[in-house]
Coordinates of N, CA and C in Angstrom, one line a residue:
M1 N 231.4 151.5 -71.0 CA 230.0 151.1 -70.9 C 229.7 150.0 -71.9
G2 N 229.0 149.0 -71.5 CA 228.6 148.0 -72.4 C 227.1 147.6 -72.1
I3 N 226.5 147.2 -73.2 CA 225.0 146.8 -73.2 C 224.9 145.5 -74.0
S4 N 224.1 144.6 -73.4 CA 223.8 143.4 -74.2 C 222.3 143.4 -74.4
L5 N 221.9 142.9 -75.5 CA 220.5 142.7 -75.8 C 220.0 141.3 -75.5
N6 N 219.5 141.1 -74.3 CA 219.2 139.7 -73.8 C 218.3 139.0 -74.8
G7 N 218.8 137.8 -75.0 CA 218.0 136.9 -75.9 C 218.3 137.1 -77.4
R8 N 219.1 138.2 -77.7 CA 219.4 138.5 -79.1 C 220.8 138.1 -79.6
G9 N 221.6 137.7 -78.6 CA 222.9 137.2 -79.0 C 223.9 138.3 -79.5
V10 N 223.7 139.5 -79.1 CA 224.5 140.6 -79.5 C 224.8 141.6 -78.3
S11 N 225.9 142.3 -78.4 CA 226.2 143.3 -77.3 C 227.1 144.4 -78.0
F12 N 227.2 145.5 -77.3 CA 228.1 146.5 -77.7 C 228.7 147.2 -76.5
A13 N 229.8 147.9 -76.8 CA 230.5 148.7 -75.7 C 231.0 150.0 -76.3
V14 N 231.1 151.0 -75.5 CA 231.7 152.3 -76.0 C 233.0 152.4 -75.3
L15 N 234.0 152.7 -76.1 CA 235.4 152.9 -75.7 C 235.8 154.3 -75.8
E16 N 236.1 155.0 -74.7 CA 236.7 156.3 -74.7 C 238.1 156.2 -74.3
C17 N 239.0 156.6 -75.1 CA 240.4 156.5 -74.9 C 241.1 157.9 -74.9
P18 N 241.3 158.4 -73.7 CA 242.0 159.8 -73.6 C 243.3 159.8 -74.3
A19 N 243.8 161.0 -74.6 CA 245.0 161.2 -75.3 C 246.2 160.5 -74.6
G20 N 247.0 159.8 -75.3 CA 248.2 159.1 -74.8 C 247.9 157.8 -74.0
T21 N 246.7 157.3 -74.0 CA 246.4 156.1 -73.2 C 246.1 154.9 -74.1
I22 N 246.1 153.7 -73.4 CA 245.9 152.4 -74.2 C 244.9 151.6 -73.4
N23 N 244.1 150.9 -74.2 CA 243.2 149.8 -73.6 C 244.1 148.6 -73.7
P24 N 244.6 148.1 -72.5 CA 245.6 147.1 -72.5 C 245.2 145.9 -73.3
P25 N 246.3 145.1 -73.7 CA 246.0 143.9 -74.4 C 245.0 142.9 -73.7
H26 N 244.1 142.4 -74.5 CA 243.0 141.6 -73.9 C 242.5 140.7 -75.0
T27 N 241.7 139.7 -74.6 CA 241.0 138.9 -75.6 C 239.5 138.8 -75.2
H28 N 238.7 138.4 -76.2 CA 237.3 138.1 -76.0 C 237.1 136.7 -76.5
P29 N 237.1 135.7 -75.5 CA 237.1 134.3 -75.8 C 235.8 133.8 -76.5
H30 N 234.7 134.6 -76.5 CA 233.4 134.1 -77.0 C 233.0 134.8 -78.3
S31 N 233.7 135.8 -78.8 CA 233.2 136.5 -79.9 C 234.3 137.4 -80.6
A32 N 234.1 137.6 -81.9 CA 234.9 138.6 -82.6 C 234.4 139.9 -82.2
E33 N 235.2 141.0 -82.5 CA 234.9 142.4 -82.1 C 234.9 143.2 -83.3
L34 N 233.8 143.9 -83.6 CA 233.8 144.9 -84.7 C 233.9 146.3 -84.1
L35 N 235.0 147.0 -84.4 CA 235.2 148.3 -83.8 C 235.0 149.4 -84.8
F36 N 234.2 150.5 -84.4 CA 233.8 151.6 -85.4 C 234.2 152.9 -84.6
V37 N 235.2 153.6 -85.2 CA 235.6 154.9 -84.6 C 234.6 156.0 -84.9
V38 N 234.1 156.6 -83.9 CA 233.1 157.7 -84.0 C 233.7 159.1 -83.7
D39 N 234.9 159.1 -83.1 CA 235.6 160.4 -82.9 C 237.0 160.2 -82.7
G40 N 237.9 161.1 -83.3 CA 239.3 161.0 -83.1 C 239.9 159.9 -83.9
S41 N 241.1 159.4 -83.5 CA 241.8 158.3 -84.2 C 242.4 157.3 -83.2
L42 N 242.5 156.1 -83.6 CA 243.1 155.0 -82.7 C 244.1 154.2 -83.5
E43 N 245.1 153.8 -82.8 CA 246.0 152.8 -83.2 C 245.5 151.5 -82.7
V44 N 245.3 150.5 -83.5 CA 244.8 149.2 -83.0 C 245.8 148.1 -83.5
G45 N 245.8 147.0 -82.8 CA 246.6 145.9 -83.2 C 246.1 144.6 -82.6
F46 N 246.4 143.5 -83.3 CA 246.2 142.1 -82.8 C 247.3 141.2 -83.2
I47 N 247.4 140.2 -82.4 CA 248.5 139.1 -82.6 C 247.8 137.9 -83.1
D48 N 248.2 137.4 -84.3 CA 247.5 136.2 -84.8 C 248.1 134.9 -84.2
S49 N 247.6 133.8 -84.6 CA 248.0 132.5 -84.0 C 249.4 132.1 -84.3
T50 N 250.1 132.8 -85.2 CA 251.5 132.6 -85.4 C 252.4 133.6 -84.7
N51 N 251.8 134.4 -83.8 CA 252.5 135.4 -83.1 C 252.9 136.6 -83.9
K52 N 252.3 136.8 -85.0 CA 252.5 138.0 -85.9 C 251.6 139.1 -85.5
L53 N 252.2 140.3 -85.3 CA 251.5 141.5 -84.9 C 251.0 142.3 -86.1
Y54 N 249.7 142.6 -86.2 CA 249.1 143.4 -87.2 C 248.6 144.7 -86.6
T55 N 249.0 145.8 -87.1 CA 248.6 147.1 -86.6 C 247.9 148.0 -87.7
Q56 N 247.1 148.9 -87.3 CA 246.4 149.8 -88.2 C 246.1 151.1 -87.5
R57 N 246.2 152.2 -88.2 CA 245.8 153.5 -87.7 C 244.4 153.8 -88.2
L58 N 243.5 153.9 -87.3 CA 242.1 154.2 -87.7 C 241.7 155.6 -87.5
Q59 N 240.9 156.1 -88.4 CA 240.4 157.5 -88.4 C 238.9 157.5 -88.2
L60 N 238.3 158.6 -88.0 CA 236.9 158.8 -87.9 C 236.2 158.0 -89.0
G61 N 235.3 157.2 -88.7 CA 234.5 156.4 -89.7 C 235.1 155.1 -90.1
D62 N 236.3 154.8 -89.7 CA 237.0 153.5 -90.0 C 236.4 152.4 -89.1
M63 N 236.5 151.2 -89.6 CA 236.1 150.0 -88.9 C 237.2 149.0 -88.9
F64 N 237.3 148.1 -87.9 CA 238.3 147.1 -87.8 C 237.7 145.9 -87.1
V65 N 238.1 144.7 -87.5 CA 237.6 143.5 -86.9 C 238.7 142.8 -86.2
F66 N 238.5 142.4 -84.9 CA 239.5 141.6 -84.1 C 238.8 140.2 -84.1
P67 N 239.6 139.2 -84.6 CA 239.1 137.9 -84.6 C 238.9 137.4 -83.2
K68 N 237.9 136.5 -83.0 CA 237.6 135.9 -81.7 C 238.8 135.2 -81.1
G69 N 239.0 135.6 -79.8 CA 240.0 134.9 -79.0 C 241.4 135.4 -79.2
L70 N 241.7 136.3 -80.1 CA 243.1 136.8 -80.3 C 243.4 138.0 -79.5
V71 N 244.6 138.1 -79.0 CA 245.0 139.2 -78.1 C 245.1 140.5 -79.0
H72 N 244.5 141.6 -78.5 CA 244.4 142.8 -79.2 C 244.4 144.0 -78.3
Y73 N 244.6 145.2 -78.8 CA 244.6 146.4 -78.0 C 244.1 147.6 -78.9
Q74 N 243.8 148.7 -78.2 CA 243.5 150.0 -78.9 C 244.3 151.0 -78.1
S75 N 244.8 152.1 -78.8 CA 245.6 153.1 -78.2 C 245.3 154.4 -78.9
N76 N 245.2 155.5 -78.1 CA 245.1 156.8 -78.6 C 246.5 157.4 -78.5
A77 N 247.3 157.2 -79.5 CA 248.7 157.5 -79.4 C 248.9 159.0 -79.6
N78 N 247.9 159.8 -79.9 CA 248.0 161.2 -80.1 C 247.9 161.9 -78.7
A79 N 249.1 162.1 -78.2 CA 249.3 162.7 -76.8 C 248.7 164.2 -76.8
N80 N 248.6 164.8 -77.9 CA 248.1 166.2 -78.0 C 246.6 166.3 -78.3
A81 N 245.9 165.2 -78.4 CA 244.5 165.3 -78.7 C 243.7 166.0 -77.6
K82 N 242.8 166.9 -77.9 CA 242.0 167.6 -76.9 C 240.9 166.8 -76.4
N83 N 240.4 165.9 -77.2 CA 239.2 165.0 -76.8 C 239.6 163.6 -76.9
P84 N 239.0 162.7 -76.1 CA 239.3 161.3 -76.2 C 238.9 160.7 -77.5
A85 N 239.6 159.7 -78.0 CA 239.1 159.0 -79.2 C 238.0 158.1 -78.7
T86 N 236.9 158.0 -79.5 CA 235.7 157.3 -79.1 C 235.4 156.2 -80.2
A87 N 235.1 155.0 -79.7 CA 234.7 154.0 -80.7 C 233.6 153.1 -80.1
I88 N 232.8 152.5 -80.9 CA 231.8 151.6 -80.5 C 232.3 150.2 -81.0
S89 N 232.2 149.2 -80.1 CA 232.5 147.8 -80.4 C 231.2 147.0 -80.4
A90 N 231.1 146.2 -81.4 CA 229.9 145.3 -81.4 C 230.4 143.8 -81.3
F91 N 229.7 143.0 -80.6 CA 230.0 141.6 -80.4 C 228.9 140.7 -80.8
G92 N 229.2 139.5 -81.3 CA 228.2 138.6 -81.8 C 227.7 137.7 -80.7
K93 N 227.9 138.1 -79.5 CA 227.4 137.3 -78.3 C 226.9 138.3 -77.2
A94 N 226.0 137.9 -76.4 CA 225.5 138.8 -75.4 C 226.6 139.0 -74.4
N95 N 227.5 138.0 -74.2 CA 228.6 138.1 -73.3 C 229.8 137.6 -74.0
A96 N 230.6 138.6 -74.6 CA 231.8 138.2 -75.4 C 232.9 137.7 -74.4
G97 N 232.9 138.1 -73.2 CA 233.9 137.7 -72.2 C 235.1 138.6 -72.5
T98 N 235.8 139.0 -71.5 CA 237.1 139.8 -71.6 C 238.1 139.2 -70.6
V99 N 239.3 138.9 -71.2 CA 240.4 138.4 -70.4 C 241.5 139.4 -70.6
S100 N 241.9 140.2 -69.6 CA 242.9 141.2 -69.6 C 244.3 140.4 -69.5
V101 N 245.1 140.6 -70.5 CA 246.4 139.9 -70.4 C 247.3 140.4 -69.2
P102 N 247.4 141.7 -68.9 CA 248.2 142.1 -67.7 C 247.6 141.5 -66.4
S103 N 246.3 141.5 -66.2 CA 245.7 141.0 -65.1 C 245.9 139.5 -65.0
A104 N 245.7 138.8 -66.1 CA 245.8 137.4 -66.1 C 247.3 136.9 -65.8
V105 N 248.3 137.7 -66.2 CA 249.7 137.3 -66.0 C 250.1 137.8 -64.6
F106 N 249.8 139.1 -64.2 CA 250.5 139.7 -63.1 C 249.6 139.8 -61.8
A107 N 248.3 139.5 -62.0 CA 247.5 139.7 -60.8 C 246.8 138.3 -60.3
T108 N 247.4 137.2 -60.7 CA 246.8 135.9 -60.4 C 247.6 135.1 -59.4
G109 N 248.6 135.6 -58.9 CA 249.4 134.9 -57.9 C 250.5 134.0 -58.5
I110 N 250.9 134.2 -59.8 CA 252.0 133.4 -60.3 C 253.3 133.9 -59.6
D111 N 254.1 133.0 -59.1 CA 255.3 133.3 -58.4 C 256.1 134.3 -59.1
D112 N 256.6 135.3 -58.4 CA 257.4 136.4 -59.0 C 258.7 135.8 -59.7
N113 N 259.3 134.7 -59.1 CA 260.5 134.1 -59.7 C 260.2 133.6 -61.1
I114 N 259.0 132.9 -61.2 CA 258.6 132.4 -62.5 C 258.3 133.5 -63.5
L115 N 257.7 134.6 -63.1 CA 257.4 135.7 -64.0 C 258.8 136.3 -64.4
A116 N 259.7 136.5 -63.5 CA 261.0 137.1 -63.9 C 261.7 136.2 -64.9
K117 N 261.7 134.9 -64.8 CA 262.3 134.0 -65.7 C 261.6 134.1 -67.1
L118 N 260.2 134.2 -67.1 CA 259.5 134.3 -68.3 C 259.9 135.6 -69.0
I119 N 259.9 136.8 -68.3 CA 260.3 138.0 -68.9 C 261.7 138.0 -69.4
L120 N 262.6 137.4 -68.7 CA 264.0 137.2 -69.2 C 264.1 136.4 -70.5
L121 N 263.3 135.3 -70.5 CA 263.3 134.4 -71.7 C 262.7 135.2 -72.9
L122 N 261.6 135.9 -72.7 CA 261.0 136.7 -73.8 C 261.9 137.8 -74.3
S123 N 262.6 138.4 -73.4 CA 263.6 139.4 -73.8 C 264.7 138.9 -74.6
R124 N 265.2 137.7 -74.3 CA 266.2 137.0 -75.0 C 265.7 136.7 -76.4
R125 N 264.5 136.1 -76.5 CA 263.9 135.7 -77.8 C 263.7 137.0 -78.7
S126 N 263.3 138.1 -78.1 CA 263.0 139.2 -78.9 C 264.4 139.8 -79.5
K127 N 265.4 139.7 -78.7 CA 266.7 140.1 -79.2 C 267.3 139.2 -80.3
Q128 N 266.9 137.9 -80.3 CA 267.3 137.0 -81.3 C 266.7 137.3 -82.7
V129 N 265.4 137.8 -82.7 CA 264.7 138.0 -83.9 C 264.7 139.4 -84.4
S130 N 265.3 140.4 -83.6 CA 265.5 141.7 -84.0 C 266.5 141.9 -85.1
P131 N 266.2 142.8 -86.0 CA 267.2 143.0 -87.2 C 268.5 143.6 -86.7

């Protein structure tokens, strides 16, 4: 659920993340995101402009800022949680925009052969930098 305050340049959304689920990697091209955990706990992460992953485990009452335009995700990694983790996200724009990375890559008609080559290339690169 999301709400914008027309003419005020702000909006917010409520994220409910059931046990063991993830809000897939995505970006907000028009605004940073301030996330406030109101129930449960979340693992969050974002990738900076040098491709470095930053992660943090958030508990009830914690806040986290995702910089504008950077790929990020939220996950309720606690598969045994009885209730969903819940957070409120605030944005500095009425429409922060959302670009889902999986949808942008896999649901836009890019030829399967190109995607296969990309995945193979990424797999090789990750093996090169692994300890």
